Structure formats: C-alpha cells, structure tokens
mmCIF file of N, CA and C in Angstrom:
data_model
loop_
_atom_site.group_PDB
_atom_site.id
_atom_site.type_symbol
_atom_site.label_atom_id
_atom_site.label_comp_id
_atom_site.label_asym_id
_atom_site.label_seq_id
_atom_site.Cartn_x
_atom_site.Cartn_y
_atom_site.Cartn_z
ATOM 1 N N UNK A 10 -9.832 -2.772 22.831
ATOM 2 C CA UNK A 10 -10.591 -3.858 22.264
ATOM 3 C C UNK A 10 -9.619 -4.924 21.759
ATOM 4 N N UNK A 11 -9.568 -5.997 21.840
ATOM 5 C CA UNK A 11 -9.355 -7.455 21.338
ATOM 6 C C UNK A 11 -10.236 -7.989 20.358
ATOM 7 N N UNK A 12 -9.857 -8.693 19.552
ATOM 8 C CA UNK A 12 -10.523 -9.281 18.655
ATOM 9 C C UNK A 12 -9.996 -10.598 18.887
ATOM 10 N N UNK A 13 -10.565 -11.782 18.725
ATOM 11 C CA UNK A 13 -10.521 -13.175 18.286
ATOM 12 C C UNK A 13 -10.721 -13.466 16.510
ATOM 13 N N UNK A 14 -9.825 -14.026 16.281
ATOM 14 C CA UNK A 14 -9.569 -14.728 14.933
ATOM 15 C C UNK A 14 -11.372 -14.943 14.130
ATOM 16 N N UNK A 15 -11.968 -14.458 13.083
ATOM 17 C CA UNK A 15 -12.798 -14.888 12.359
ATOM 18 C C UNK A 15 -13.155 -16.113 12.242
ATOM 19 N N UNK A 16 -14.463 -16.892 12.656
ATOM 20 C CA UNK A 16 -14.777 -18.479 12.376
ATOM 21 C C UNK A 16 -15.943 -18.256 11.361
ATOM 22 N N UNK A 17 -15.472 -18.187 10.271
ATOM 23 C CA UNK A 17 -16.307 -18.259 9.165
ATOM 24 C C UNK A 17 -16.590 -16.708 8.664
ATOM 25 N N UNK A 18 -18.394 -16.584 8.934
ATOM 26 C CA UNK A 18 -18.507 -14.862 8.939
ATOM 27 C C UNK A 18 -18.189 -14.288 9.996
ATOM 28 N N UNK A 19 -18.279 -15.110 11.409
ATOM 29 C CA UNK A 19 -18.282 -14.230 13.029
ATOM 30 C C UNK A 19 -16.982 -14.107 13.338
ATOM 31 N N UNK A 20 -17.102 -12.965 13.989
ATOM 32 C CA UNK A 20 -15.823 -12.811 14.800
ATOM 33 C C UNK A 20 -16.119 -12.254 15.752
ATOM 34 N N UNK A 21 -15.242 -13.177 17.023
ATOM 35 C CA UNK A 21 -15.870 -12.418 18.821
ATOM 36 C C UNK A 21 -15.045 -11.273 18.852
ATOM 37 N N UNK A 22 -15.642 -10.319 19.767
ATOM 38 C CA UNK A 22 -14.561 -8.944 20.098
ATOM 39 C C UNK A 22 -14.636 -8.762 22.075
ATOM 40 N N UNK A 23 -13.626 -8.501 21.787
ATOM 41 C CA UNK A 23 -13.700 -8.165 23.596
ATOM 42 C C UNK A 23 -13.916 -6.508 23.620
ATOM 43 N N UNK A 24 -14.792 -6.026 24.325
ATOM 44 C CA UNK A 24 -14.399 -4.633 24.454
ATOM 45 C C UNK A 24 -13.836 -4.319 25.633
ATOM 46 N N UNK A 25 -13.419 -3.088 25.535
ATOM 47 C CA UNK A 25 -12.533 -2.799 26.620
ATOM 48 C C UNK A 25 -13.788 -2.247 27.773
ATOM 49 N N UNK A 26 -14.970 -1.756 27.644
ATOM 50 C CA UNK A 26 -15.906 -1.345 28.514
ATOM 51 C C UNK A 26 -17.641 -1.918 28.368
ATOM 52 N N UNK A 27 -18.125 -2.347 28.710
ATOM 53 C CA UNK A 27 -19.626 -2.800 28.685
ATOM 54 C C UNK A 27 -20.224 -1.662 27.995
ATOM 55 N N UNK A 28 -20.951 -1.756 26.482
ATOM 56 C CA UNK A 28 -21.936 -1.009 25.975
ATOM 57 C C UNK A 28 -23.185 -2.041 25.680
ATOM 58 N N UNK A 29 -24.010 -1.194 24.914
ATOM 59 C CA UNK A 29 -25.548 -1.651 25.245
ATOM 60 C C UNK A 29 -25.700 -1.791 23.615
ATOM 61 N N UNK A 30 -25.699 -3.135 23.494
ATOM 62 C CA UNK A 30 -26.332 -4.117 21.858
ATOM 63 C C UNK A 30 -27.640 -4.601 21.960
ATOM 64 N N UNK A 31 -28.302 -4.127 20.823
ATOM 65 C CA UNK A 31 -29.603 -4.713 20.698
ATOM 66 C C UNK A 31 -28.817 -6.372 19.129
ATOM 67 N N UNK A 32 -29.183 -7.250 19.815
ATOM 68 C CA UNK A 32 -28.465 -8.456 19.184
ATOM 69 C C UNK A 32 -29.168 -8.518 17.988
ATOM 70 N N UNK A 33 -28.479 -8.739 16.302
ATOM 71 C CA UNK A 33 -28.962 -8.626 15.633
ATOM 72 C C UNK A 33 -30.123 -10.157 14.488
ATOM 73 N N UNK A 34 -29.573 -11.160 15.658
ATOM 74 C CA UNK A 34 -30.423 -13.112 15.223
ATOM 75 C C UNK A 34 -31.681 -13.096 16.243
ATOM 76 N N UNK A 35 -31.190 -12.247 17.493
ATOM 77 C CA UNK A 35 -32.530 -13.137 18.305
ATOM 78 C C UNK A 35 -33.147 -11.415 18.996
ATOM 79 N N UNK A 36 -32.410 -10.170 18.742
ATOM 80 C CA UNK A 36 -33.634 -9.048 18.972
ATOM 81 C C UNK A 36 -33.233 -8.574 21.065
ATOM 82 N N UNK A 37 -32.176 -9.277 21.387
ATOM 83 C CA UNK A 37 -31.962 -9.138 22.876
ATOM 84 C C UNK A 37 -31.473 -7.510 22.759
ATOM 85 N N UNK A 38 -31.963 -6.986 23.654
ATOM 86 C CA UNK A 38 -30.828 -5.724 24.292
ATOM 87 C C UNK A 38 -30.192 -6.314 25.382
ATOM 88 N N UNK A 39 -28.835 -6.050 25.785
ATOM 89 C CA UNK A 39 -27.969 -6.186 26.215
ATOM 90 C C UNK A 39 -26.564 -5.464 26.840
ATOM 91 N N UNK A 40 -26.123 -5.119 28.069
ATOM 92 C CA UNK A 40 -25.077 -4.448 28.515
ATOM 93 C C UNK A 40 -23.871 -5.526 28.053
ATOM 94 N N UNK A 41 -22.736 -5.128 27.284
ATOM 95 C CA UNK A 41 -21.869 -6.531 27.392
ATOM 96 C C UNK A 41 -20.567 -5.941 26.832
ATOM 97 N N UNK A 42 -19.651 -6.498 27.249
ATOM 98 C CA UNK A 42 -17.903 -6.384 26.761
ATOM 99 C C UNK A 42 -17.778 -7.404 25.768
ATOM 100 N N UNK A 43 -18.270 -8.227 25.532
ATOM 101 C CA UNK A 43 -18.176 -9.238 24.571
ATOM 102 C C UNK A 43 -19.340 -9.561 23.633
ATOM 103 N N UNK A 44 -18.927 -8.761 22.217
ATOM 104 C CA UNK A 44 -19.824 -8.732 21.258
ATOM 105 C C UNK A 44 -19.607 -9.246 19.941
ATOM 106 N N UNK A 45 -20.240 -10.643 18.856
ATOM 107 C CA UNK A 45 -19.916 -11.020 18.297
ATOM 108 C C UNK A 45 -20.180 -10.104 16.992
ATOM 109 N N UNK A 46 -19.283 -9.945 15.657
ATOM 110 C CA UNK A 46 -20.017 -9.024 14.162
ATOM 111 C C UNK A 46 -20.386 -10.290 13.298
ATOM 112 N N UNK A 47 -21.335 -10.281 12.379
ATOM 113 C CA UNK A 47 -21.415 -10.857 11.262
ATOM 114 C C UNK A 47 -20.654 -10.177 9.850
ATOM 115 N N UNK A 48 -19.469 -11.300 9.344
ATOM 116 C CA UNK A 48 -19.511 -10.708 8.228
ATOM 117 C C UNK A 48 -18.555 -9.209 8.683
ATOM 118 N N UNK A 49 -18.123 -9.018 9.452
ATOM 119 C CA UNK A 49 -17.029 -8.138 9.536
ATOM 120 C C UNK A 49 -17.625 -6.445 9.703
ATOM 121 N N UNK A 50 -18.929 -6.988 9.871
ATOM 122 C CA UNK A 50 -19.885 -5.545 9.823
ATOM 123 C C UNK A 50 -20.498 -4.878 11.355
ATOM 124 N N UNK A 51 -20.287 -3.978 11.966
ATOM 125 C CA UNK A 51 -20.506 -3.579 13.129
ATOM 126 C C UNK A 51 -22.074 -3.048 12.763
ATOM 127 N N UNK A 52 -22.638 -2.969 12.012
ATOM 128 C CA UNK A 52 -24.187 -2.672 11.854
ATOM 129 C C UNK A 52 -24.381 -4.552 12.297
ATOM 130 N N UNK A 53 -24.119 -5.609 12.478
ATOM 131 C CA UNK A 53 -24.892 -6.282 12.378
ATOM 132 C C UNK A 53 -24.081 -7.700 13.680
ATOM 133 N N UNK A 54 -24.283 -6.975 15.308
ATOM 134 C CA UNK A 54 -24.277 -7.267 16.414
ATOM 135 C C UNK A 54 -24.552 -8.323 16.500
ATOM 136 N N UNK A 55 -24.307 -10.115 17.453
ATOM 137 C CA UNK A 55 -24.377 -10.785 17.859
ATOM 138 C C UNK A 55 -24.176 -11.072 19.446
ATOM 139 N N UNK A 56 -24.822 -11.069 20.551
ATOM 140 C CA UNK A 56 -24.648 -11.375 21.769
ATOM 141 C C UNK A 56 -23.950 -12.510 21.682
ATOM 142 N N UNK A 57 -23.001 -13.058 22.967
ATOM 143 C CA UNK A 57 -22.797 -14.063 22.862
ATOM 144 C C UNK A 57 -23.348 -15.311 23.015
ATOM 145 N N UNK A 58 -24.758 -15.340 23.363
ATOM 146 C CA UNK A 58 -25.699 -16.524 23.195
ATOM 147 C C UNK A 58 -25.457 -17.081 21.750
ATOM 148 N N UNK A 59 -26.479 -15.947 20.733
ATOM 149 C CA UNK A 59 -26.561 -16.332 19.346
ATOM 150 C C UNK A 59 -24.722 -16.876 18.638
ATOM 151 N N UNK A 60 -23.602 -15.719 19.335
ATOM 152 C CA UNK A 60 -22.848 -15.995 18.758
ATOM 153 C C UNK A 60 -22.369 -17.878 18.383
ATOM 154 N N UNK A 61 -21.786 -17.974 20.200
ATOM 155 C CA UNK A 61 -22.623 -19.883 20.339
ATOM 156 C C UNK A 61 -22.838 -20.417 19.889
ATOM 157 N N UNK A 62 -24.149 -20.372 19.921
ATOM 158 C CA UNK A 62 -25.121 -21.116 18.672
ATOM 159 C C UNK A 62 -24.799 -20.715 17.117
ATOM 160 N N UNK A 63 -24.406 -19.488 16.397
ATOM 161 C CA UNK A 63 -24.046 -19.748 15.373
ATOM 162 C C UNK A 63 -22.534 -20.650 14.916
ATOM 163 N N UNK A 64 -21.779 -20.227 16.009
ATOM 164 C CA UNK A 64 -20.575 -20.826 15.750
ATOM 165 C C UNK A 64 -20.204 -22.323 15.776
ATOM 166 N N UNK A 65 -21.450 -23.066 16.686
ATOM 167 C CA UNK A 65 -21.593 -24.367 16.631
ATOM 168 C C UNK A 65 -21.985 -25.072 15.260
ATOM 169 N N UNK A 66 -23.175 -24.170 15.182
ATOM 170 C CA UNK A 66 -23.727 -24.565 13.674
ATOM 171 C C UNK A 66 -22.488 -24.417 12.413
ATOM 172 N N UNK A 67 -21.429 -23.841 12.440
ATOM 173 C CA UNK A 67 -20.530 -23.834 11.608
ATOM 174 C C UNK A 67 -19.154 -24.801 11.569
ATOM 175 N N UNK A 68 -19.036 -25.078 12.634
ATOM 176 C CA UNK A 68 -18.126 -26.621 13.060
ATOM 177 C C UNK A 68 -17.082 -25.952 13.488
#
C-alpha cells in the first residue's frame, strides 16, 4: 500500500490489490485499489468519486 500526503481530513491510499468498499458520503459498493479515509479512520471509506468532490470542496 502507498499512501498520498493528507489534504485536510482525506487521505488517498493506493492498495496493493482491488478490495470491495461500501463508500462511506454517497453509500456506493465498489471493487477498487484506490481508496480515500476520512480523518485518518479506516471505518470511514471514500471511493474516489466522493474523494474528488470532497477534495475540491477543500481547495
């Protein structure tokens, strides 16, 4: 796994293999290597759609 630098609360992660996130802003299930956390917390998943969109909203 890789991590990308924290932008605010989010931080993107690369995983090293595709697992299955139910996204925790918009409710998607999802197969994906690239999963955003809120807040540094793995209870609380971001796809990278929402991630996106939250990270825009933060500048």
């Amino acid at each position: 796994m890789r991590s990308e630098p924290a932008q605010g609360p989010l931080q993107l992660h690369r995983l090293d293999r595709k697992t299955g996130i139910a996204c925790s802003r918009c409710g998607t299930h999802s197969q994906t290597t690239v999963v955003g956390t809120l807040g540094a917390d793995w209870a609380w998943l971001v796809d990278r759609g929402c991630y996106d969109a939250w990270s825009k909203q933060l500048g």
